[in-house]
Short mmCIF file of C-alpha atoms in Angstrom, two decimals:
data_model
loop_
_atom_site.label_atom_id
_atom_site.label_comp_id
_atom_site.label_asym_id
_atom_site.label_seq_id
_atom_site.Cartn_x
_atom_site.Cartn_y
_atom_site.Cartn_z
CA MET A 1 135.71 149.11 41.68
CA ASN A 2 134.36 145.54 41.98
CA THR A 3 130.95 144.68 40.77
CA GLN A 4 129.17 145.24 44.06
CA GLU A 5 130.80 148.77 44.51
CA LEU A 6 129.98 149.56 40.90
CA VAL A 7 126.25 148.62 41.33
CA ALA A 8 126.06 150.70 44.63
CA GLU A 9 127.50 153.77 42.89
CA ILE A 10 125.24 153.41 39.88
CA LYS A 11 122.21 153.29 42.15
CA GLN A 12 123.59 156.39 44.02
CA LEU A 13 124.19 158.34 40.86
CA LYS A 14 120.75 157.31 39.44
CA GLU A 15 119.07 158.87 42.61
CA GLU A 16 121.26 162.06 42.40
CA ARG A 17 120.43 162.56 38.71
CA ASN A 18 116.79 161.64 38.85
CA ALA A 19 117.55 159.04 36.17
CA VAL A 20 115.82 155.86 34.97
CA ILE A 21 117.68 152.92 33.53
CA LEU A 22 115.94 151.16 30.59
CA ALA A 23 117.44 147.88 29.37
CA HIS A 24 116.56 145.78 26.39
CA ASN A 25 115.98 142.01 26.90
CA TYR A 26 119.17 141.29 24.82
CA GLN A 27 121.51 143.22 27.25
CA VAL A 28 124.16 141.35 29.40
CA PRO A 29 122.65 139.97 32.65
CA GLU A 30 124.27 142.33 35.07
CA VAL A 31 122.81 145.27 33.09
CA GLN A 32 119.46 143.74 33.10
CA ASP A 33 119.69 143.14 36.83
CA ILE A 34 120.32 146.85 37.68
CA ALA A 35 117.75 148.23 35.15
CA ASP A 36 114.42 149.82 36.44
CA TYR A 37 112.59 148.44 33.38
CA ILE A 38 113.56 145.54 31.02
CA GLY A 39 111.59 145.00 27.96
CA ASP A 40 111.34 144.88 24.15
CA SER A 41 111.35 147.90 21.91
CA LEU A 42 107.51 148.53 22.29
CA GLY A 43 107.58 148.12 26.17
CA LEU A 44 110.56 150.36 26.39
CA SER A 45 109.04 152.95 24.28
CA HIS A 46 106.05 153.08 26.47
CA GLN A 47 108.35 153.45 29.53
CA ALA A 48 110.22 156.35 27.88
CA ALA A 49 106.96 158.10 27.16
CA GLU A 50 105.64 157.69 30.70
CA THR A 51 108.62 158.19 32.96
CA GLU A 52 108.85 161.24 35.18
CA ALA A 53 112.68 160.79 35.50
CA GLU A 54 114.61 163.78 34.09
CA VAL A 55 117.37 161.42 32.54
CA ILE A 56 116.83 158.25 30.65
CA VAL A 57 119.74 155.93 30.38
CA PHE A 58 119.04 153.70 27.42
CA CYS A 59 120.88 150.32 27.59
CA GLY A 60 120.22 149.16 24.06
CA VAL A 61 121.11 150.18 20.56
CA HIS A 62 121.19 153.60 19.03
CA PHE A 63 117.88 153.74 17.34
CA MET A 64 116.16 152.85 20.55
CA ALA A 65 117.81 155.85 22.25
CA GLU A 66 116.74 158.06 19.35
CA THR A 67 113.18 156.87 19.71
CA ALA A 68 113.24 157.73 23.45
CA SER A 69 114.48 161.23 22.46
CA ILE A 70 111.70 161.60 19.98
CA ILE A 71 109.01 160.52 22.47
CA SER A 72 110.39 162.64 25.41
CA PRO A 73 112.05 165.64 23.77
CA ASN A 74 112.45 167.39 27.10
CA LYS A 75 114.37 164.68 28.85
CA LYS A 76 117.96 163.96 28.57
CA VAL A 77 118.59 160.62 26.88
CA LEU A 78 121.98 159.00 27.44
CA ILE A 79 123.39 155.80 25.74
CA PRO A 80 126.42 154.13 27.43
CA ASP A 81 128.22 153.45 24.06
CA LEU A 82 127.51 155.48 21.00
CA ASP A 83 128.83 152.70 18.73
CA ALA A 84 126.08 150.40 19.79
CA GLY A 85 124.40 150.22 16.37
CA CYS A 86 122.01 147.90 14.58
CA SER A 87 122.53 145.88 11.39
CA LEU A 88 118.91 145.83 10.53
CA ALA A 89 118.62 149.71 10.97
CA ASP A 90 121.61 149.94 8.68
CA SER A 91 119.97 147.95 5.93
CA ILE A 92 118.14 150.89 4.58
CA THR A 93 119.07 154.58 4.26
CA VAL A 94 116.73 157.61 4.02
CA GLU A 95 117.83 157.98 0.35
CA GLN A 96 116.92 154.44 -0.53
CA LEU A 97 113.60 154.86 1.16
CA ARG A 98 112.80 158.05 -0.70
CA GLU A 99 113.58 156.37 -4.03
CA TRP A 100 111.44 153.43 -3.12
CA LYS A 101 108.57 155.70 -2.22
CA ALA A 102 108.91 157.65 -5.49
CA GLY A 103 108.02 154.52 -7.28
CA HIS A 104 104.95 153.90 -5.13
CA PRO A 105 103.57 157.36 -4.53
CA ASP A 106 100.15 156.26 -3.26
CA ALA A 107 101.47 153.60 -0.83
CA VAL A 108 101.32 153.58 3.01
CA VAL A 109 104.78 153.08 4.46
CA VAL A 110 105.19 151.01 7.63
CA THR A 111 108.59 150.86 9.24
CA TYR A 112 109.74 148.42 11.88
CA ILE A 113 111.10 150.29 14.78
CA ASN A 114 114.58 149.09 14.06
CA THR A 115 115.25 152.11 11.88
CA THR A 116 116.94 155.51 12.10
CA ALA A 117 115.03 158.64 13.07
CA ALA A 118 115.60 159.84 9.50
CA VAL A 119 113.95 156.84 8.03
CA LYS A 120 110.95 157.01 10.51
CA ALA A 121 110.41 160.60 9.52
CA GLU A 122 109.63 159.38 5.91
CA CYS A 123 107.15 156.83 7.08
CA ASP A 124 103.44 156.68 7.85
CA TYR A 125 103.48 154.11 10.70
CA CYS A 126 106.04 152.66 13.02
CA CYS A 127 105.65 149.18 14.41
CA THR A 128 107.31 146.54 16.51
CA SER A 129 107.12 142.74 16.39
CA SER A 130 104.55 143.01 19.09
CA ASN A 131 102.09 144.96 17.11
CA ALA A 132 103.08 144.83 13.36
CA VAL A 133 100.10 142.68 12.56
CA ASP A 134 97.65 145.01 14.36
CA ILE A 135 99.31 148.05 12.59
CA VAL A 136 98.93 146.45 9.08
CA GLU A 137 95.43 145.34 9.78
CA SER A 138 94.38 148.90 10.72
CA ILE A 139 95.38 150.16 7.17
CA PRO A 140 92.43 149.94 4.53
CA GLU A 141 92.68 146.87 2.42
CA GLU A 142 92.77 148.76 -0.81
CA LYS A 143 95.90 150.66 0.19
CA GLU A 144 99.30 149.46 -1.11
CA ILE A 145 101.82 148.96 1.81
CA LEU A 146 105.58 149.31 1.68
CA PHE A 147 106.95 147.40 4.69
CA LEU A 148 110.58 147.97 5.81
CA PRO A 149 113.25 146.96 6.55
CA ASP A 150 112.91 143.39 7.90
CA LYS A 151 111.94 140.74 5.15
CA PHE A 152 111.30 137.95 7.69
CA LEU A 153 109.04 140.07 9.81
CA GLY A 154 107.32 141.33 6.71
CA SER A 155 106.83 137.79 5.42
CA TYR A 156 105.38 136.83 8.86
CA VAL A 157 102.90 139.75 8.78
CA GLU A 158 101.97 138.92 5.32
CA MET A 159 101.03 135.28 6.17
CA VAL A 160 99.12 136.17 9.29
CA THR A 161 97.08 139.04 7.80
CA GLY A 162 96.66 137.72 4.24
CA ARG A 163 97.75 141.10 2.89
CA GLU A 164 100.10 141.37 0.02
CA LEU A 165 103.01 143.72 1.08
CA ASN A 166 105.93 145.15 -0.75
CA ILE A 167 108.85 144.15 1.56
CA TRP A 168 112.25 145.63 1.78
CA ASP A 169 115.15 143.13 1.65
CA GLY A 170 116.68 143.72 4.99
CA ALA A 171 117.49 141.50 7.85
CA CYS A 172 119.13 141.44 11.42
CA HIS A 173 122.36 139.56 11.05
CA VAL A 174 121.81 137.73 14.45
CA HIS A 175 118.29 136.57 13.67
CA GLU A 176 118.97 135.70 10.05
CA LYS A 177 121.38 132.94 10.98
CA ILE A 178 118.83 131.15 13.02
CA GLY A 179 117.61 128.95 10.16
CA GLU A 180 115.23 125.95 9.73
CA LEU A 181 118.04 123.31 9.74
CA ASN A 182 119.46 124.83 12.85
CA LEU A 183 116.06 124.80 14.61
CA GLY A 184 115.21 121.30 13.42
CA GLU A 185 118.47 119.93 14.93
CA LYS A 186 117.53 121.59 18.37
CA GLN A 187 114.08 119.98 18.13
CA LYS A 188 115.66 116.64 17.78
CA GLU A 189 118.02 117.27 20.71
CA TYR A 190 115.12 118.40 22.96
CA PRO A 191 112.13 116.63 21.60
CA ASP A 192 109.90 117.53 24.56
CA ALA A 193 110.68 121.28 24.39
CA GLU A 194 108.24 123.93 23.29
CA VAL A 195 109.60 126.12 20.49
CA LEU A 196 109.47 129.98 20.78
CA ILE A 197 110.40 131.85 17.68
CA HIS A 198 110.90 135.49 17.02
CA PRO A 199 109.44 136.69 13.77
CA GLU A 200 112.75 138.27 12.60
CA CYS A 201 114.40 134.80 12.58
CA GLY A 202 115.37 133.17 9.28
CA CYS A 203 113.23 130.14 10.20
CA SER A 204 110.11 132.01 10.97
CA THR A 205 108.53 131.87 7.53
CA SER A 206 109.26 128.17 6.87
CA CYS A 207 107.92 127.31 10.28
CA MET A 208 104.76 129.24 9.56
CA MET A 209 104.38 127.17 6.30
CA LYS A 210 105.03 123.95 8.15
CA SER A 211 102.99 124.90 11.24
CA ALA A 212 101.38 121.44 11.52
CA MET A 213 104.91 120.03 12.05
CA TYR A 214 106.35 122.64 14.31
CA PHE A 215 103.54 124.21 16.35
CA ASP A 216 100.05 125.53 16.27
CA CYS A 217 100.24 129.17 15.09
CA GLU A 218 97.01 130.01 16.80
CA ASP A 219 98.61 129.01 20.04
CA GLY A 220 101.01 131.76 19.58
CA HIS A 221 104.56 130.32 19.31
CA ILE A 222 105.85 133.02 17.04
CA HIS A 223 106.25 135.97 19.43
CA SER A 224 107.96 139.24 20.03
CA THR A 225 110.41 139.01 22.86
CA SER A 226 107.85 140.10 25.41
CA GLY A 227 105.44 137.49 23.97
CA MET A 228 108.03 134.94 24.37
CA LEU A 229 108.56 135.80 28.06
CA ASN A 230 104.76 135.67 28.66
CA ARG A 231 104.45 132.37 26.98
CA ALA A 232 107.34 130.94 28.94
CA SER A 233 105.62 131.88 32.12
CA GLU A 234 102.01 130.81 31.16
CA SER A 235 102.89 127.50 29.41
CA GLU A 236 102.86 124.16 31.34
CA ALA A 237 105.84 123.09 29.20
CA GLU A 238 109.07 122.58 31.30
CA GLU A 239 111.57 123.00 28.57
CA PHE A 240 111.77 125.56 25.67
CA VAL A 241 113.90 126.06 22.61
CA VAL A 242 114.22 129.79 22.11
CA ALA A 243 114.87 131.26 18.69
CA THR A 244 116.10 134.81 19.23
CA GLU A 245 119.16 136.54 20.59
CA THR A 246 120.52 134.66 23.52
CA GLY A 247 120.43 137.59 26.01
CA ILE A 248 116.68 136.88 26.71
CA LEU A 249 117.53 133.57 28.26
CA HIS A 250 118.84 135.27 31.41
CA ARG A 251 115.47 136.87 32.14
CA MET A 252 113.55 133.64 31.23
CA LYS A 253 115.56 131.62 33.74
CA LYS A 254 115.23 134.22 36.33
CA GLU A 255 111.51 134.45 35.97
CA ASN A 256 110.90 130.60 35.63
CA PRO A 257 113.41 129.02 37.86
CA GLY A 258 111.82 125.63 37.55
CA LYS A 259 112.01 125.56 33.71
CA LYS A 260 114.86 124.94 31.25
CA PHE A 261 115.68 127.09 28.21
CA TYR A 262 117.95 126.24 25.30
CA PRO A 263 119.03 128.59 22.56
CA ALA A 264 118.12 127.59 19.05
CA ASN A 265 121.53 128.91 18.01
CA GLU A 266 124.33 129.46 20.74
CA ASN A 267 126.05 131.96 18.36
CA ALA A 268 122.94 134.20 18.09
CA VAL A 269 124.59 137.05 20.00
CA CYS A 270 124.31 140.66 19.03
CA GLU A 271 127.74 142.27 19.55
CA PHE A 272 126.09 145.69 19.56
CA MET A 273 123.82 144.89 22.37
CA LYS A 274 126.71 143.45 24.28
CA MET A 275 128.72 146.63 24.02
CA ILE A 276 126.88 148.15 27.04
CA THR A 277 128.52 147.12 30.23
CA LEU A 278 128.14 148.05 33.95
CA GLU A 279 131.31 150.18 33.61
CA LYS A 280 130.03 152.16 30.61
CA LEU A 281 126.57 152.50 32.34
CA HIS A 282 128.44 154.00 35.35
CA GLU A 283 130.38 156.40 33.22
CA ALA A 284 127.30 157.67 31.37
CA LEU A 285 125.63 158.51 34.63
CA LYS A 286 128.79 159.96 36.25
CA TYR A 287 130.10 162.02 33.30
CA ASP A 288 126.73 162.85 31.58
CA GLN A 289 127.74 160.84 28.47
CA PHE A 290 126.74 160.23 25.67
CA GLU A 291 123.50 162.15 24.90
CA VAL A 292 121.38 161.10 21.91
CA LYS A 293 119.34 164.15 20.78
CA VAL A 294 117.16 164.15 17.59
CA PRO A 295 116.92 167.55 16.04
CA ASP A 296 113.55 169.18 16.63
CA GLU A 297 112.38 169.34 12.99
CA LEU A 298 113.28 165.67 12.35
CA ALA A 299 111.93 164.63 15.74
CA GLU A 300 108.59 166.32 14.90
CA ARG A 301 108.30 164.37 11.59
CA ALA A 302 109.35 161.09 13.19
CA HIS A 303 106.93 161.48 16.12
CA LEU A 304 103.71 160.93 14.26
CA PRO A 305 104.42 157.35 13.06
CA ILE A 306 105.75 156.48 16.50
CA GLU A 307 102.65 157.94 18.05
CA ARG A 308 100.47 155.92 15.79
CA MET A 309 102.44 152.84 16.85
CA LEU A 310 101.82 153.60 20.51
CA SER A 311 98.14 154.21 20.05
CA VAL A 312 97.69 150.82 18.41
CA ALA A 313 99.80 148.93 20.95
#
């Protein structure tokens, strides 16, 4: 089938199955274009919780589909490619977390959503880059906090809140490579561009420390992906340097046709996100593959920190 035929059949299958297609902002353009909802991890979690569809096809990576299964245990959750993993989620195992917790028995454990269901089940709070600051600020100041697994997001939250955190030494391999030098070169290339930075990026901490040089932090130039999209639409700037995975540029250009967007690093491409294709999406719907189902006992334990995340958002 050509692309047009493939899109038509996906739409037909979606109606027949009473399915909803959720796609992350980093997905390939053709998958974003056919999705019912596009968003970041927090936005898609809300959609998974609120949808009345019987089937959720999650075009993202595996931990996202797990989260949807935890939130909506009575719905069938499909992921078009089971191998679509996450380097950040892989940076901590449940065994490592249990050992870390044993050394800090009174600490509150906050996990970024980019973790497995097993890790979430060992935590007190889940968060995304959209609400990590709010989650940490909701915890009593006298409480010790273990923050995992992203060291850059953890450092960002530490600087914004003024709280001292114990931070796990994990990182997203895509965001980590977007460093200060790389960003500085782009700023020289596009001196009139506004800079939008995801807090997972390797440059985020140094940019916070040099905020007078780079941007006004109060103006909110460090953002989650959804925050970046909002800023791009609301800002009077006509050019933007975007420090995150390059997949978001498709949506930015689509929603802001009169503006120009440049990646801070052209090589910031997540090979796991790009594993989902129209063909695989079609096969998932047609053949009812591949289901992601979190076991009931584990899902029950992981649900509480996710529920707390959604209540703060």
